[in-house]
Each structure stands twice: as structure tokens, then as C-alpha cells.
Amino acid sequence: MFKGLSDMGDLSKMMEAAQQMQTKMTEMQEGLNRLTVTGEAGGGLVKATATAKGELTGLDIDPSIFRSEDKEVVEDLILAAIKDAQRRATDKSAEEMARLTREMGLPADLKMPF
């Protein structure tokens, strides 16, 4: 009557694997809040620090760049450092996701909605 269902494997094992994956994904998301990256601009004169989820947590500006005639340059450097930090955060997040999928034996190109 249920010919072919035996190929699906043990449903309880699939459910357990899904729960483990959900637990690991939650742990990874929490870990991304603790991982930090630093973006730089102007040869390190401006540095922006963010979590691996992209939340800006710090900004460091070398005092040597504060001259009124350089206002626009400083603003551009700040924006560049923030964008660099956000890019690095995205990269770090992707690395962590790839590591997790590898550890779980999932295909490398699997796209998760997290």
C-alpha cells in the first residue's frame, strides 16, 4: 500500500535533523552578533566597527584629519569606512553560513532564509 515510502528514510530522524539544524542556525545567528569586523578608509584614518550582522558598533577617527577645509573629505571617509565594515560583515556572515552548511553535510549552494 505504501510502496516507495521506505525510500524516504526514517521520519523521526529527519525531524531530529531539522531540529538540530534549527538549533545550530539560532546559535550561529547569536554568534554573528558577537563577531565583529572593522572597515577602514583613508589608509586607516577612519575605522568603523560592526557586528557580523552589520550593526555599526564603533567609529574611530584619527584627530589629524580634523580641519574645517577637509569637512567633505572626512564625511566621505566616514561613509567609506562604514560601507567597508558592512561589506565585511556580509562576507563574515556568508562564511559562517557556509561553515555551518558544510558541517551539517548540506550542499554548499543551499540558500537559507536566515
CSV table of N, CA, C and O in Angstrom, one decimal:
chain,number,residue,atom,x,y,z
A,1,MET,N,0.8,-1.2,0.0
A,1,MET,CA,0.0,0.0,0.0
A,1,MET,C,0.9,1.3,0.0
A,1,MET,O,0.5,2.2,-0.7
A,2,PHE,N,1.9,1.3,0.8
A,2,PHE,CA,2.8,2.5,0.8
A,2,PHE,C,4.1,2.2,0.2
A,2,PHE,O,5.2,2.6,0.7
A,3,LYS,N,4.0,1.5,-0.9
A,3,LYS,CA,5.3,1.1,-1.6
A,3,LYS,C,6.0,2.4,-2.0
A,3,LYS,O,5.5,3.4,-2.5
A,4,GLY,N,7.3,2.4,-1.8
A,4,GLY,CA,8.2,3.6,-2.1
A,4,GLY,C,8.4,4.5,-0.9
A,4,GLY,O,9.3,5.3,-1.0
A,5,LEU,N,7.6,4.4,0.1
A,5,LEU,CA,7.8,5.3,1.3
A,5,LEU,C,9.1,4.9,2.0
A,5,LEU,O,9.6,5.7,2.7
A,6,SER,N,9.5,3.7,1.9
A,6,SER,CA,10.7,3.3,2.6
A,6,SER,C,11.9,4.0,2.2
A,6,SER,O,12.9,4.2,2.9
A,7,ASP,N,11.9,4.6,0.9
A,7,ASP,CA,13.0,5.3,0.4
A,7,ASP,C,13.1,6.7,1.1
A,7,ASP,O,14.1,7.4,1.0
A,8,MET,N,12.1,7.2,1.8
A,8,MET,CA,12.1,8.5,2.4
A,8,MET,C,13.0,8.5,3.7
A,8,MET,O,13.3,9.5,4.1
A,9,GLY,N,13.3,7.3,4.2
A,9,GLY,CA,14.1,7.3,5.4
A,9,GLY,C,13.2,7.4,6.6
A,9,GLY,O,12.0,7.5,6.5
A,10,ASP,N,13.8,7.4,7.7
A,10,ASP,CA,13.1,7.4,9.0
A,10,ASP,C,12.6,8.9,9.3
A,10,ASP,O,13.5,9.8,9.4
A,11,LEU,N,11.3,9.1,9.3
A,11,LEU,CA,10.8,10.4,9.5
A,11,LEU,C,11.3,11.1,10.8
A,11,LEU,O,11.6,12.3,10.9
A,12,SER,N,11.4,10.3,11.9
A,12,SER,CA,11.8,10.8,13.1
A,12,SER,C,13.3,11.3,13.1
A,12,SER,O,13.6,12.3,13.7
A,13,LYS,N,14.1,10.6,12.3
A,13,LYS,CA,15.5,11.1,12.1
A,13,LYS,C,15.5,12.4,11.3
A,13,LYS,O,16.3,13.3,11.6
A,14,MET,N,14.6,12.5,10.3
A,14,MET,CA,14.6,13.7,9.6
A,14,MET,C,14.1,14.9,10.4
A,14,MET,O,14.7,16.0,10.4
A,15,MET,N,13.1,14.7,11.3
A,15,MET,CA,12.7,15.7,12.2
A,15,MET,C,13.8,16.1,13.2
A,15,MET,O,14.0,17.3,13.5
A,16,GLU,N,14.5,15.1,13.7
A,16,GLU,CA,15.6,15.4,14.6
A,16,GLU,C,16.7,16.2,14.0
A,16,GLU,O,17.2,17.1,14.5
A,17,ALA,N,17.0,15.8,12.7
A,17,ALA,CA,18.0,16.6,12.0
A,17,ALA,C,17.5,18.0,11.7
A,17,ALA,O,18.3,19.0,11.8
A,18,ALA,N,16.2,18.2,11.4
A,18,ALA,CA,15.7,19.5,11.2
A,18,ALA,C,15.8,20.4,12.5
A,18,ALA,O,16.1,21.6,12.5
A,19,GLN,N,15.5,19.7,13.7
A,19,GLN,CA,15.6,20.4,14.9
A,19,GLN,C,17.1,20.8,15.3
A,19,GLN,O,17.3,21.9,15.8
A,20,GLN,N,18.0,19.9,15.0
A,20,GLN,CA,19.4,20.2,15.2
A,20,GLN,C,19.8,21.4,14.3
A,20,GLN,O,20.6,22.2,14.7
A,21,MET,N,19.4,21.4,13.0
A,21,MET,CA,19.7,22.4,12.1
A,21,MET,C,19.2,23.8,12.6
A,21,MET,O,19.9,24.8,12.6
A,22,GLN,N,17.9,23.8,13.1
A,22,GLN,CA,17.3,25.0,13.7
A,22,GLN,C,18.1,25.5,14.9
A,22,GLN,O,18.4,26.7,15.0
A,23,THR,N,18.6,24.6,15.8
A,23,THR,CA,19.4,24.9,16.9
A,23,THR,C,20.7,25.5,16.5
A,23,THR,O,21.1,26.6,17.0
A,24,LYS,N,21.3,24.9,15.5
A,24,LYS,CA,22.6,25.4,15.1
A,24,LYS,C,22.5,26.7,14.4
A,24,LYS,O,23.3,27.6,14.5
A,25,MET,N,21.4,26.9,13.6
A,25,MET,CA,21.2,28.2,13.0
A,25,MET,C,21.0,29.3,14.0
A,25,MET,O,21.5,30.4,13.9
A,26,THR,N,20.2,29.0,15.1
A,26,THR,CA,20.0,30.0,16.1
A,26,THR,C,21.3,30.4,16.8
A,26,THR,O,21.6,31.5,17.0
A,27,GLU,N,22.1,29.3,17.1
A,27,GLU,CA,23.4,29.6,17.7
A,27,GLU,C,24.3,30.4,16.8
A,27,GLU,O,25.0,31.3,17.2
A,28,MET,N,24.3,30.1,15.5
A,28,MET,CA,25.1,30.9,14.5
A,28,MET,C,24.6,32.4,14.5
A,28,MET,O,25.5,33.3,14.5
A,29,GLN,N,23.3,32.6,14.5
A,29,GLN,CA,22.8,34.0,14.4
A,29,GLN,C,23.3,34.7,15.7
A,29,GLN,O,23.7,35.9,15.6
A,30,GLU,N,23.2,34.1,16.8
A,30,GLU,CA,23.7,34.7,18.1
A,30,GLU,C,25.2,35.0,18.0
A,30,GLU,O,25.7,36.0,18.5
A,31,GLY,N,25.9,34.0,17.4
A,31,GLY,CA,27.4,34.2,17.3
A,31,GLY,C,27.7,35.4,16.3
A,31,GLY,O,28.7,36.1,16.6
A,32,LEU,N,26.9,35.6,15.3
A,32,LEU,CA,27.1,36.7,14.4
A,32,LEU,C,27.0,38.1,15.1
A,32,LEU,O,27.6,39.0,14.7
A,33,ASN,N,26.2,38.1,16.2
A,33,ASN,CA,26.1,39.3,17.0
A,33,ASN,C,27.3,39.6,17.8
A,33,ASN,O,27.6,40.7,18.2
A,34,ARG,N,28.1,38.5,18.1
A,34,ARG,CA,29.3,38.7,18.9
A,34,ARG,C,30.6,38.9,18.0
A,34,ARG,O,31.5,39.5,18.5
A,35,LEU,N,30.5,38.4,16.8
A,35,LEU,CA,31.7,38.6,15.9
A,35,LEU,C,31.7,40.0,15.4
A,35,LEU,O,30.7,40.6,15.1
A,36,THR,N,32.9,40.6,15.4
A,36,THR,CA,33.0,42.0,14.9
A,36,THR,C,34.0,42.0,13.7
A,36,THR,O,34.9,41.2,13.6
A,37,VAL,N,33.7,43.0,12.9
A,37,VAL,CA,34.6,43.3,11.7
A,37,VAL,C,34.9,44.8,11.8
A,37,VAL,O,34.1,45.6,12.3
A,38,THR,N,36.0,45.2,11.2
A,38,THR,CA,36.4,46.6,11.2
A,38,THR,C,36.7,47.0,9.7
A,38,THR,O,37.5,46.4,9.1
A,39,GLY,N,36.0,48.0,9.3
A,39,GLY,CA,36.2,48.6,8.0
A,39,GLY,C,37.1,49.8,8.1
A,39,GLY,O,37.0,50.5,9.1
A,40,GLU,N,37.9,50.1,7.1
A,40,GLU,CA,38.8,51.2,7.1
A,40,GLU,C,38.7,52.0,5.9
A,40,GLU,O,38.3,51.6,4.8
A,41,ALA,N,39.0,53.3,6.0
A,41,ALA,CA,39.1,54.2,4.9
A,41,ALA,C,40.2,55.2,5.1
A,41,ALA,O,40.6,55.4,6.3
A,42,GLY,N,40.8,55.8,4.1
A,42,GLY,CA,41.8,56.7,4.2
A,42,GLY,C,43.1,56.2,4.8
A,42,GLY,O,43.7,56.8,5.6
A,43,GLY,N,43.4,54.9,4.4
A,43,GLY,CA,44.6,54.3,5.0
A,43,GLY,C,44.6,54.1,6.5
A,43,GLY,O,45.6,54.1,7.2
A,44,GLY,N,43.4,53.9,7.0
A,44,GLY,CA,43.2,53.6,8.4
A,44,GLY,C,42.9,54.9,9.3
A,44,GLY,O,42.8,54.8,10.5
A,45,LEU,N,42.7,56.0,8.6
A,45,LEU,CA,42.4,57.2,9.4
A,45,LEU,C,41.0,57.2,9.9
A,45,LEU,O,40.8,57.8,11.0
A,46,VAL,N,40.1,56.5,9.3
A,46,VAL,CA,38.8,56.3,9.8
A,46,VAL,C,38.5,54.8,9.8
A,46,VAL,O,38.7,54.1,8.8
A,47,LYS,N,38.0,54.4,11.0
A,47,LYS,CA,37.7,53.0,11.1
A,47,LYS,C,36.3,52.8,11.7
A,47,LYS,O,35.9,53.5,12.6
A,48,ALA,N,35.5,51.9,11.1
A,48,ALA,CA,34.1,51.6,11.6
A,48,ALA,C,34.1,50.2,12.0
A,48,ALA,O,34.6,49.3,11.2
A,49,THR,N,33.5,49.9,13.1
A,49,THR,CA,33.4,48.5,13.6
A,49,THR,C,31.9,48.2,13.6
A,49,THR,O,31.1,49.0,14.0
A,50,ALA,N,31.7,46.9,13.2
A,50,ALA,CA,30.3,46.5,13.1
A,50,ALA,C,30.2,45.0,13.5
A,50,ALA,O,31.3,44.3,13.5
A,51,THR,N,29.1,44.5,13.9
A,51,THR,CA,28.9,43.1,14.2
A,51,THR,C,28.8,42.4,12.8
A,51,THR,O,28.6,43.1,11.8
A,52,ALA,N,29.0,41.1,12.8
A,52,ALA,CA,28.9,40.4,11.5
A,52,ALA,C,27.5,40.4,11.0
A,52,ALA,O,27.3,40.0,9.8
A,53,LYS,N,26.5,40.9,11.7
A,53,LYS,CA,25.2,41.1,11.2
A,53,LYS,C,25.0,42.5,10.6
A,53,LYS,O,24.0,42.8,10.1
A,54,GLY,N,26.1,43.3,10.7
A,54,GLY,CA,26.1,44.6,10.0
A,54,GLY,C,25.7,45.8,10.9
A,54,GLY,O,25.6,46.9,10.5
A,55,GLU,N,25.5,45.6,12.2
A,55,GLU,CA,25.2,46.6,13.1
A,55,GLU,C,26.4,47.4,13.5
A,55,GLU,O,27.4,46.9,14.0
A,56,LEU,N,26.4,48.7,13.2
A,56,LEU,CA,27.6,49.6,13.5
A,56,LEU,C,27.7,49.7,15.0
A,56,LEU,O,26.7,50.1,15.7
A,57,THR,N,28.9,49.4,15.5
A,57,THR,CA,29.1,49.4,17.0
A,57,THR,C,30.2,50.4,17.4
A,57,THR,O,30.3,50.8,18.6
A,58,GLY,N,31.0,50.9,16.5
A,58,GLY,CA,32.0,51.9,16.8
A,58,GLY,C,32.6,52.6,15.6
A,58,GLY,O,32.5,52.1,14.5
A,59,LEU,N,33.1,53.8,15.9
A,59,LEU,CA,33.7,54.6,14.9
A,59,LEU,C,34.9,55.2,15.5
A,59,LEU,O,34.9,55.8,16.6
A,60,ASP,N,36.1,55.1,14.8
A,60,ASP,CA,37.3,55.7,15.3
A,60,ASP,C,37.9,56.6,14.2
A,60,ASP,O,38.1,56.2,13.1
A,61,ILE,N,38.1,57.9,14.6
A,61,ILE,CA,38.6,58.8,13.6
A,61,ILE,C,39.9,59.4,14.1
A,61,ILE,O,40.0,59.9,15.2
A,62,ASP,N,40.9,59.3,13.3
A,62,ASP,CA,42.2,59.9,13.7
A,62,ASP,C,42.1,61.4,13.7
A,62,ASP,O,41.6,62.0,12.8
A,63,PRO,N,42.5,62.1,14.8
A,63,PRO,CA,42.3,63.5,15.0
A,63,PRO,C,43.0,64.3,14.0
A,63,PRO,O,42.7,65.5,13.7
A,64,SER,N,44.0,63.8,13.3
A,64,SER,CA,44.8,64.5,12.3
A,64,SER,C,44.0,65.0,11.1
A,64,SER,O,44.4,65.9,10.4
A,65,ILE,N,42.8,64.4,10.9
A,65,ILE,CA,42.0,64.7,9.7
A,65,ILE,C,41.0,65.9,10.0
A,65,ILE,O,40.3,66.3,9.1
A,66,PHE,N,41.0,66.4,11.2
A,66,PHE,CA,40.0,67.4,11.5
A,66,PHE,C,40.5,68.8,11.2
A,66,PHE,O,41.1,69.5,12.0
A,67,ARG,N,40.2,69.2,10.0
A,67,ARG,CA,40.4,70.6,9.6
A,67,ARG,C,39.2,71.0,8.8
A,67,ARG,O,38.6,70.3,8.0
A,68,SER,N,38.7,72.3,9.1
A,68,SER,CA,37.4,72.7,8.5
A,68,SER,C,37.4,72.6,7.0
A,68,SER,O,36.4,72.3,6.4
A,69,GLU,N,38.5,72.8,6.3
A,69,GLU,CA,38.5,72.8,4.9
A,69,GLU,C,38.5,71.3,4.3
A,69,GLU,O,38.2,71.1,3.2
A,70,ASP,N,38.6,70.3,5.2
A,70,ASP,CA,38.6,68.9,4.8
A,70,ASP,C,37.2,68.3,5.2
A,70,ASP,O,37.1,67.0,5.2
A,71,LYS,N,36.2,69.1,5.6
A,71,LYS,CA,35.0,68.5,6.1
A,71,LYS,C,34.4,67.5,5.1
A,71,LYS,O,34.0,66.4,5.5
A,72,GLU,N,34.3,67.8,3.8
A,72,GLU,CA,33.7,66.8,2.9
A,72,GLU,C,34.5,65.6,2.8
A,72,GLU,O,34.0,64.5,2.6
A,73,VAL,N,35.8,65.7,2.8
A,73,VAL,CA,36.7,64.5,2.7
A,73,VAL,C,36.5,63.6,3.9
A,73,VAL,O,36.4,62.4,3.8
A,74,VAL,N,36.4,64.2,5.1
A,74,VAL,CA,36.1,63.5,6.4
A,74,VAL,C,34.8,62.7,6.3
A,74,VAL,O,34.7,61.5,6.6
A,75,GLU,N,33.8,63.4,5.8
A,75,GLU,CA,32.5,62.8,5.6
A,75,GLU,C,32.5,61.6,4.7
A,75,GLU,O,32.0,60.5,4.9
A,76,ASP,N,33.2,61.8,3.6
A,76,ASP,CA,33.4,60.7,2.6
A,76,ASP,C,34.1,59.5,3.2
A,76,ASP,O,33.8,58.3,2.9
A,77,LEU,N,35.2,59.8,4.0
A,77,LEU,CA,36.0,58.7,4.6
A,77,LEU,C,35.1,58.0,5.6
A,77,LEU,O,35.2,56.7,5.7
A,78,ILE,N,34.3,58.7,6.4
A,78,ILE,CA,33.4,58.0,7.3
A,78,ILE,C,32.4,57.1,6.6
A,78,ILE,O,32.3,55.9,7.0
A,79,LEU,N,31.8,57.6,5.6
A,79,LEU,CA,30.9,56.7,4.8
A,79,LEU,C,31.6,55.5,4.2
A,79,LEU,O,31.1,54.4,4.2
A,80,ALA,N,32.8,55.7,3.7
A,80,ALA,CA,33.5,54.6,3.1
A,80,ALA,C,33.9,53.6,4.1
A,80,ALA,O,33.8,52.4,3.9
A,81,ALA,N,34.3,54.0,5.3
A,81,ALA,CA,34.6,53.1,6.4
A,81,ALA,C,33.4,52.3,6.8
A,81,ALA,O,33.5,51.1,7.1
A,82,ILE,N,32.2,52.9,6.9
A,82,ILE,CA,31.0,52.2,7.3
A,82,ILE,C,30.6,51.2,6.2
A,82,ILE,O,30.3,50.1,6.5
A,83,LYS,N,30.7,51.6,5.0
A,83,LYS,CA,30.4,50.7,3.9
A,83,LYS,C,31.3,49.5,3.9
A,83,LYS,O,30.9,48.4,3.6
A,84,ASP,N,32.6,49.7,4.2
A,84,ASP,CA,33.6,48.7,4.2
A,84,ASP,C,33.3,47.7,5.4
A,84,ASP,O,33.3,46.5,5.2
A,85,ALA,N,32.9,48.3,6.5
A,85,ALA,CA,32.5,47.4,7.7
A,85,ALA,C,31.3,46.6,7.3
A,85,ALA,O,31.2,45.4,7.6
A,86,GLN,N,30.3,47.2,6.7
A,86,GLN,CA,29.1,46.4,6.3
A,86,GLN,C,29.4,45.3,5.3
A,86,GLN,O,28.9,44.2,5.4
A,87,ARG,N,30.3,45.6,4.3
A,87,ARG,CA,30.7,44.6,3.4
A,87,ARG,C,31.4,43.5,4.1
A,87,ARG,O,31.1,42.3,3.8
A,88,ARG,N,32.3,43.8,5.0
A,88,ARG,CA,33.0,42.7,5.7
A,88,ARG,C,32.0,41.9,6.6
A,88,ARG,O,32.2,40.7,6.7
A,89,ALA,N,31.0,42.6,7.1
A,89,ALA,CA,30.0,41.9,7.9
A,89,ALA,C,29.3,40.9,7.1
A,89,ALA,O,29.0,39.8,7.5
A,90,THR,N,28.9,41.3,5.9
A,90,THR,CA,28.2,40.4,5.0
A,90,THR,C,29.0,39.2,4.6
A,90,THR,O,28.6,38.1,4.6
A,91,ASP,N,30.3,39.5,4.3
A,91,ASP,CA,31.2,38.4,4.0
A,91,ASP,C,31.4,37.4,5.1
A,91,ASP,O,31.4,36.2,5.0
A,92,LYS,N,31.5,38.0,6.4
A,92,LYS,CA,31.7,37.1,7.5
A,92,LYS,C,30.5,36.3,7.8
A,92,LYS,O,30.5,35.1,8.1
A,93,SER,N,29.3,36.9,7.6
A,93,SER,CA,28.1,36.2,7.8
A,93,SER,C,28.0,35.0,6.8
A,93,SER,O,27.6,33.9,7.1
A,94,ALA,N,28.3,35.3,5.5
A,94,ALA,CA,28.3,34.2,4.5
A,94,ALA,C,29.3,33.1,4.8
A,94,ALA,O,29.0,31.9,4.6
A,95,GLU,N,30.5,33.5,5.3
A,95,GLU,CA,31.5,32.5,5.7
A,95,GLU,C,30.9,31.6,6.8
A,95,GLU,O,31.1,30.4,6.7
A,96,GLU,N,30.3,32.2,7.8
A,96,GLU,CA,29.7,31.4,8.9
A,96,GLU,C,28.6,30.5,8.4
A,96,GLU,O,28.5,29.3,8.8
A,97,MET,N,27.8,31.0,7.5
A,97,MET,CA,26.7,30.1,6.9
A,97,MET,C,27.3,29.0,6.1
A,97,MET,O,26.8,27.8,6.3
A,98,ALA,N,28.3,29.2,5.3
A,98,ALA,CA,29.0,28.2,4.6
A,98,ALA,C,29.6,27.1,5.5
A,98,ALA,O,29.5,25.9,5.2
A,99,ARG,N,30.2,27.6,6.6
A,99,ARG,CA,30.8,26.7,7.5
A,99,ARG,C,29.7,25.8,8.1
A,99,ARG,O,29.9,24.6,8.2
A,100,LEU,N,28.6,26.4,8.5
A,100,LEU,CA,27.6,25.6,9.1
A,100,LEU,C,27.0,24.6,8.2
A,100,LEU,O,26.8,23.5,8.5
A,101,THR,N,26.7,25.0,6.9
A,101,THR,CA,26.1,24.1,6.0
A,101,THR,C,27.1,22.9,5.7
A,101,THR,O,26.7,21.8,5.5
A,102,ARG,N,28.4,23.2,5.6
A,102,ARG,CA,29.4,22.2,5.4
A,102,ARG,C,29.4,21.2,6.6
A,102,ARG,O,29.4,20.0,6.4
A,103,GLU,N,29.4,21.7,7.8
A,103,GLU,CA,29.4,20.9,9.0
A,103,GLU,C,28.2,20.0,9.1
A,103,GLU,O,28.2,18.9,9.6
A,104,MET,N,27.1,20.4,8.5
A,104,MET,CA,25.8,19.7,8.6
A,104,MET,C,25.7,18.8,7.3
A,104,MET,O,24.7,18.1,7.2
A,105,GLY,N,26.7,18.8,6.4
A,105,GLY,CA,26.6,18.0,5.3
A,105,GLY,C,25.6,18.4,4.2
A,105,GLY,O,25.2,17.6,3.4
A,106,LEU,N,25.3,19.7,4.2
A,106,LEU,CA,24.3,20.2,3.3
A,106,LEU,C,25.0,20.8,2.1
A,106,LEU,O,26.2,21.1,2.1
A,107,PRO,N,24.3,20.9,0.9
A,107,PRO,CA,25.0,21.4,-0.3
A,107,PRO,C,25.5,22.8,0.0
A,107,PRO,O,24.9,23.6,0.6
A,108,ALA,N,26.7,23.1,-0.6
A,108,ALA,CA,27.4,24.4,-0.4
A,108,ALA,C,26.5,25.6,-0.9
A,108,ALA,O,26.6,26.7,-0.4
A,109,ASP,N,25.7,25.3,-2.0
A,109,ASP,CA,25.0,26.4,-2.6
A,109,ASP,C,23.6,26.5,-2.0
A,109,ASP,O,22.7,27.3,-2.5
A,110,LEU,N,23.3,25.8,-0.9
A,110,LEU,CA,22.0,25.9,-0.3
A,110,LEU,C,21.7,27.3,0.3
A,110,LEU,O,22.5,27.8,1.0
A,111,LYS,N,20.6,27.9,-0.1
A,111,LYS,CA,20.3,29.2,0.4
A,111,LYS,C,19.3,29.1,1.5
A,111,LYS,O,18.2,28.6,1.3
A,112,MET,N,19.7,29.6,2.7
A,112,MET,CA,18.8,29.5,3.8
A,112,MET,C,18.1,30.9,4.0
A,112,MET,O,18.7,31.9,3.7
A,113,PRO,N,16.9,30.9,4.5
A,113,PRO,CA,16.2,32.2,4.7
A,113,PRO,C,16.6,33.0,5.9
A,113,PRO,O,15.9,33.9,6.3
A,114,PHE,N,17.8,32.7,6.5
A,114,PHE,CA,18.2,33.4,7.7
A,114,PHE,C,19.2,34.4,7.3
A,114,PHE,O,20.1,34.9,7.9
